PDB file of C-alpha atoms in Angstrom:
ATOM      1  CA  MET A 136     -17.341  47.686 102.750  1.00  0.00           C
ATOM      2  CA  PRO A 137     -16.596  44.946 100.384  1.00  0.00           C
ATOM      3  CA  LYS A 138     -18.903  41.842 100.148  1.00  0.00           C
ATOM      4  CA  ILE A 139     -17.826  38.799 101.268  1.00  0.00           C
ATOM      5  CA  ARG A 140     -17.429  36.065  98.049  1.00  0.00           C
ATOM      6  CA  PRO A 141     -17.844  32.433  98.563  1.00  0.00           C
ATOM      7  CA  GLU A 142     -13.918  31.909  97.913  1.00  0.00           C
ATOM      8  CA  ASP A 143     -13.158  34.350 101.152  1.00  0.00           C
ATOM      9  CA  LEU A 144     -15.492  31.950 103.114  1.00  0.00           C
ATOM     10  CA  ASP A 145     -13.564  29.043 101.979  1.00  0.00           C
ATOM     11  CA  LYS A 146     -10.431  30.756 102.957  1.00  0.00           C
ATOM     12  CA  ILE A 147     -11.639  31.623 106.325  1.00  0.00           C
ATOM     13  CA  SER A 148     -12.884  27.923 107.042  1.00  0.00           C
ATOM     14  CA  GLU A 149      -9.732  26.614 105.740  1.00  0.00           C
ATOM     15  CA  GLU A 150      -7.629  28.726 108.118  1.00  0.00           C
ATOM     16  CA  ILE A 151     -10.109  27.632 111.204  1.00  0.00           C
ATOM     17  CA  ARG A 152      -9.689  24.203 110.564  1.00  0.00           C
ATOM     18  CA  ARG A 153      -5.852  24.387 110.074  1.00  0.00           C
ATOM     19  CA  THR A 154      -5.361  26.496 113.470  1.00  0.00           C
ATOM     20  CA  THR A 155      -7.810  24.004 115.230  1.00  0.00           C
ATOM     21  CA  LEU A 156      -6.081  21.087 114.247  1.00  0.00           C
ATOM     22  CA  LEU A 157      -2.779  22.235 115.217  1.00  0.00           C
ATOM     23  CA  ARG A 158      -3.955  23.370 118.579  1.00  0.00           C
ATOM     24  CA  GLU A 159      -5.348  20.013 119.068  1.00  0.00           C
ATOM     25  CA  GLY A 160      -2.070  18.497 118.513  1.00  0.00           C
ATOM     26  CA  ALA A 161      -3.242  16.461 115.706  1.00  0.00           C
ATOM     27  CA  GLY A 162      -0.721  17.487 113.005  1.00  0.00           C
ATOM     28  CA  ARG A 163       1.329  14.849 111.563  1.00  0.00           C
ATOM     29  CA  ALA A 164       4.426  15.999 112.699  1.00  0.00           C
ATOM     30  CA  LYS A 165       5.570  18.652 115.398  1.00  0.00           C
ATOM     31  CA  VAL A 166       8.599  20.971 115.154  1.00  0.00           C
ATOM     32  CA  ILE A 167       9.917  22.201 118.397  1.00  0.00           C
ATOM     33  CA  VAL A 168      12.640  25.444 118.406  1.00  0.00           C
ATOM     34  CA  HIS A 169      14.554  25.199 121.453  1.00  0.00           C
ATOM     35  CA  MET A 170      14.105  29.090 122.394  1.00  0.00           C
ATOM     36  CA  SER A 171      15.594  29.765 125.795  1.00  0.00           C
ATOM     37  CA  THR A 172      18.041  32.490 126.344  1.00  0.00           C
ATOM     38  CA  CYS A 173      20.989  30.281 125.184  1.00  0.00           C
ATOM     39  CA  GLY A 174      18.971  29.429 121.765  1.00  0.00           C
ATOM     40  CA  ILE A 175      17.831  33.165 121.192  1.00  0.00           C
ATOM     41  CA  ALA A 176      21.487  34.300 122.069  1.00  0.00           C
ATOM     42  CA  ALA A 177      22.807  31.610 119.349  1.00  0.00           C
ATOM     43  CA  GLY A 178      20.389  32.347 116.737  1.00  0.00           C
ATOM     44  CA  ALA A 179      16.819  30.239 117.342  1.00  0.00           C
ATOM     45  CA  ARG A 180      14.742  33.480 116.102  1.00  0.00           C
ATOM     46  CA  THR A 181      16.423  33.099 112.623  1.00  0.00           C
ATOM     47  CA  ILE A 182      15.596  29.196 112.825  1.00  0.00           C
ATOM     48  CA  MET A 183      12.105  29.882 113.769  1.00  0.00           C
ATOM     49  CA  LYS A 184      11.676  32.432 111.144  1.00  0.00           C
ATOM     50  CA  ALA A 185      13.161  30.127 108.649  1.00  0.00           C
ATOM     51  CA  LEU A 186      10.830  27.142 109.460  1.00  0.00           C
ATOM     52  CA  MET A 187       7.636  29.594 109.471  1.00  0.00           C
ATOM     53  CA  GLU A 188       8.603  30.822 105.982  1.00  0.00           C
ATOM     54  CA  GLU A 189       8.974  27.073 104.947  1.00  0.00           C
ATOM     55  CA  ILE A 190       5.566  26.174 106.084  1.00  0.00           C
ATOM     56  CA  GLU A 191       4.128  29.283 104.346  1.00  0.00           C
ATOM     57  CA  ARG A 192       5.800  28.312 101.125  1.00  0.00           C
ATOM     58  CA  GLU A 193       5.190  24.884 101.039  1.00  0.00           C
ATOM     59  CA  GLN A 194       1.684  25.549 102.060  1.00  0.00           C
ATOM     60  CA  VAL A 195       1.651  23.088 105.019  1.00  0.00           C
ATOM     61  CA  LYS A 196      -1.080  22.624 106.900  1.00  0.00           C
ATOM     62  CA  ASP A 197      -0.637  19.833 109.308  1.00  0.00           C
ATOM     63  CA  VAL A 198       2.788  20.519 111.301  1.00  0.00           C
ATOM     64  CA  LEU A 199       3.005  22.171 114.293  1.00  0.00           C
ATOM     65  CA  LEU A 200       5.737  24.721 114.941  1.00  0.00           C
ATOM     66  CA  THR A 201       6.259  25.672 118.496  1.00  0.00           C
ATOM     67  CA  THR A 202       8.921  26.759 121.023  1.00  0.00           C
ATOM     68  CA  SER A 203      10.381  25.099 124.260  1.00  0.00           C
ATOM     69  CA  SER A 204      12.838  26.166 126.682  1.00  0.00           C
ATOM     70  CA  CYS A 205      16.472  24.989 127.089  1.00  0.00           C
ATOM     71  CA  ALA A 206      17.369  21.104 125.877  1.00  0.00           C
ATOM     72  CA  GLY A 207      20.238  21.232 128.369  1.00  0.00           C
ATOM     73  CA  LEU A 208      23.176  21.413 125.657  1.00  0.00           C
ATOM     74  CA  CYS A 209      23.582  25.237 125.287  1.00  0.00           C
ATOM     75  CA  SER A 210      27.025  24.968 123.338  1.00  0.00           C
ATOM     76  CA  ARG A 211      25.102  23.013 120.620  1.00  0.00           C
ATOM     77  CA  GLU A 212      22.200  25.762 120.240  1.00  0.00           C
ATOM     78  CA  PRO A 213      20.773  26.731 117.835  1.00  0.00           C
ATOM     79  CA  MET A 214      18.776  23.336 118.468  1.00  0.00           C
ATOM     80  CA  VAL A 215      15.128  21.668 116.829  1.00  0.00           C
ATOM     81  CA  THR A 216      13.561  18.553 117.801  1.00  0.00           C
ATOM     82  CA  VAL A 217      11.380  16.732 115.072  1.00  0.00           C
ATOM     83  CA  GLU A 218       8.440  14.680 116.364  1.00  0.00           C
ATOM     84  CA  VAL A 219       6.951  12.802 113.017  1.00  0.00           C
ATOM     85  CA  GLN A 220       3.752  11.144 114.235  1.00  0.00           C
ATOM     86  CA  ASP A 221       4.984   7.252 115.229  1.00  0.00           C
ATOM     87  CA  GLU A 222       8.285   8.022 115.041  1.00  0.00           C
ATOM     88  CA  PRO A 223      11.027   8.865 117.823  1.00  0.00           C
ATOM     89  CA  PRO A 224      12.046  12.300 118.182  1.00  0.00           C
ATOM     90  CA  VAL A 225      15.237  13.415 116.518  1.00  0.00           C
ATOM     91  CA  LYS A 226      17.488  16.599 117.951  1.00  0.00           C
ATOM     92  CA  TYR A 227      19.415  18.484 115.351  1.00  0.00           C
ATOM     93  CA  ILE A 228      21.948  21.069 116.686  1.00  0.00           C
ATOM     94  CA  ASP A 229      24.000  23.612 115.695  1.00  0.00           C
ATOM     95  CA  LEU A 230      21.823  25.005 112.911  1.00  0.00           C
ATOM     96  CA  THR A 231      21.608  27.476 110.585  1.00  0.00           C
ATOM     97  CA  PRO A 232      18.587  28.785 108.555  1.00  0.00           C
ATOM     98  CA  GLU A 233      19.568  27.084 105.339  1.00  0.00           C
ATOM     99  CA  LYS A 234      20.159  23.777 107.610  1.00  0.00           C
ATOM    100  CA  ALA A 235      16.940  24.111 109.348  1.00  0.00           C
ATOM    101  CA  LYS A 236      15.353  24.455 105.751  1.00  0.00           C
ATOM    102  CA  ARG A 237      16.639  21.361 104.512  1.00  0.00           C
ATOM    103  CA  ILE A 238      15.489  19.423 107.520  1.00  0.00           C
ATOM    104  CA  PHE A 239      11.884  20.695 106.854  1.00  0.00           C
ATOM    105  CA  THR A 240      12.046  19.637 103.747  1.00  0.00           C
ATOM    106  CA  GLN A 241      13.741  16.266 103.975  1.00  0.00           C
ATOM    107  CA  HIS A 242      12.630  14.915 107.196  1.00  0.00           C
ATOM    108  CA  VAL A 243       9.371  16.585 107.879  1.00  0.00           C
ATOM    109  CA  LEU A 244       7.816  16.559 104.377  1.00  0.00           C
ATOM    110  CA  SER A 245       9.952  13.300 103.304  1.00  0.00           C
ATOM    111  CA  GLY A 246      10.412  11.445 106.460  1.00  0.00           C
ATOM    112  CA  GLU A 247      14.134  11.205 105.565  1.00  0.00           C
ATOM    113  CA  ILE A 248      16.404  11.958 108.752  1.00  0.00           C
ATOM    114  CA  VAL A 249      19.100  13.965 107.987  1.00  0.00           C
ATOM    115  CA  LYS A 250      22.089  12.244 110.071  1.00  0.00           C
ATOM    116  CA  GLU A 251      24.551  14.816 109.271  1.00  0.00           C
ATOM    117  CA  TYR A 252      22.900  17.456 111.691  1.00  0.00           C
ATOM    118  CA  ALA A 253      21.252  15.282 113.965  1.00  0.00           C
ATOM    119  CA  LEU A 254      22.739  14.587 117.664  1.00  0.00           C
ATOM    120  CA  GLY A 255      20.378  11.841 118.831  1.00  0.00           C
ATOM    121  CA  LEU A 256      17.378   9.983 117.807  1.00  0.00           C
ATOM    122  CA  GLY A 257      14.689   9.053 120.529  1.00  0.00           C
ATOM    123  CA  SER A 258      15.924   8.922 123.995  1.00  0.00           C
ATOM    124  CA  GLU A 259      19.120  10.776 123.053  1.00  0.00           C
ATOM    125  CA  ARG A 260      20.790   7.660 121.462  1.00  0.00           C
ATOM    126  CA  LEU A 261      23.659   8.731 119.145  1.00  0.00           C
ATOM    127  CA  LEU A 262      22.928   8.413 115.124  1.00  0.00           C
TER     128      LEU A 262
END
């Protein structure tokens, strides 16, 4: 059995800190993938996978990626809601993995709403 090195302990500590932070909902942003039956049928799993890859690739540690049920717009699935801390939520519709990656980079990481994919801001107002 190999010995645990100090670097290994640092990695374990960082991973525990990251998961604890996210469990407590203390991240700076939350990305919700709507994964009801209609969402899954329309491709929500590929959206979730694309977002997970972006989080891993960018080594983001303060964004919560989670799922939700149907948002009531089945014909506009796959759909994601982005909630950046202290900002109104934004719903993005008709997504592809490429669109989801762009939303993650532009909105979640840089704070700029991707208006061309957005349905509404806050309480369902149109952009």
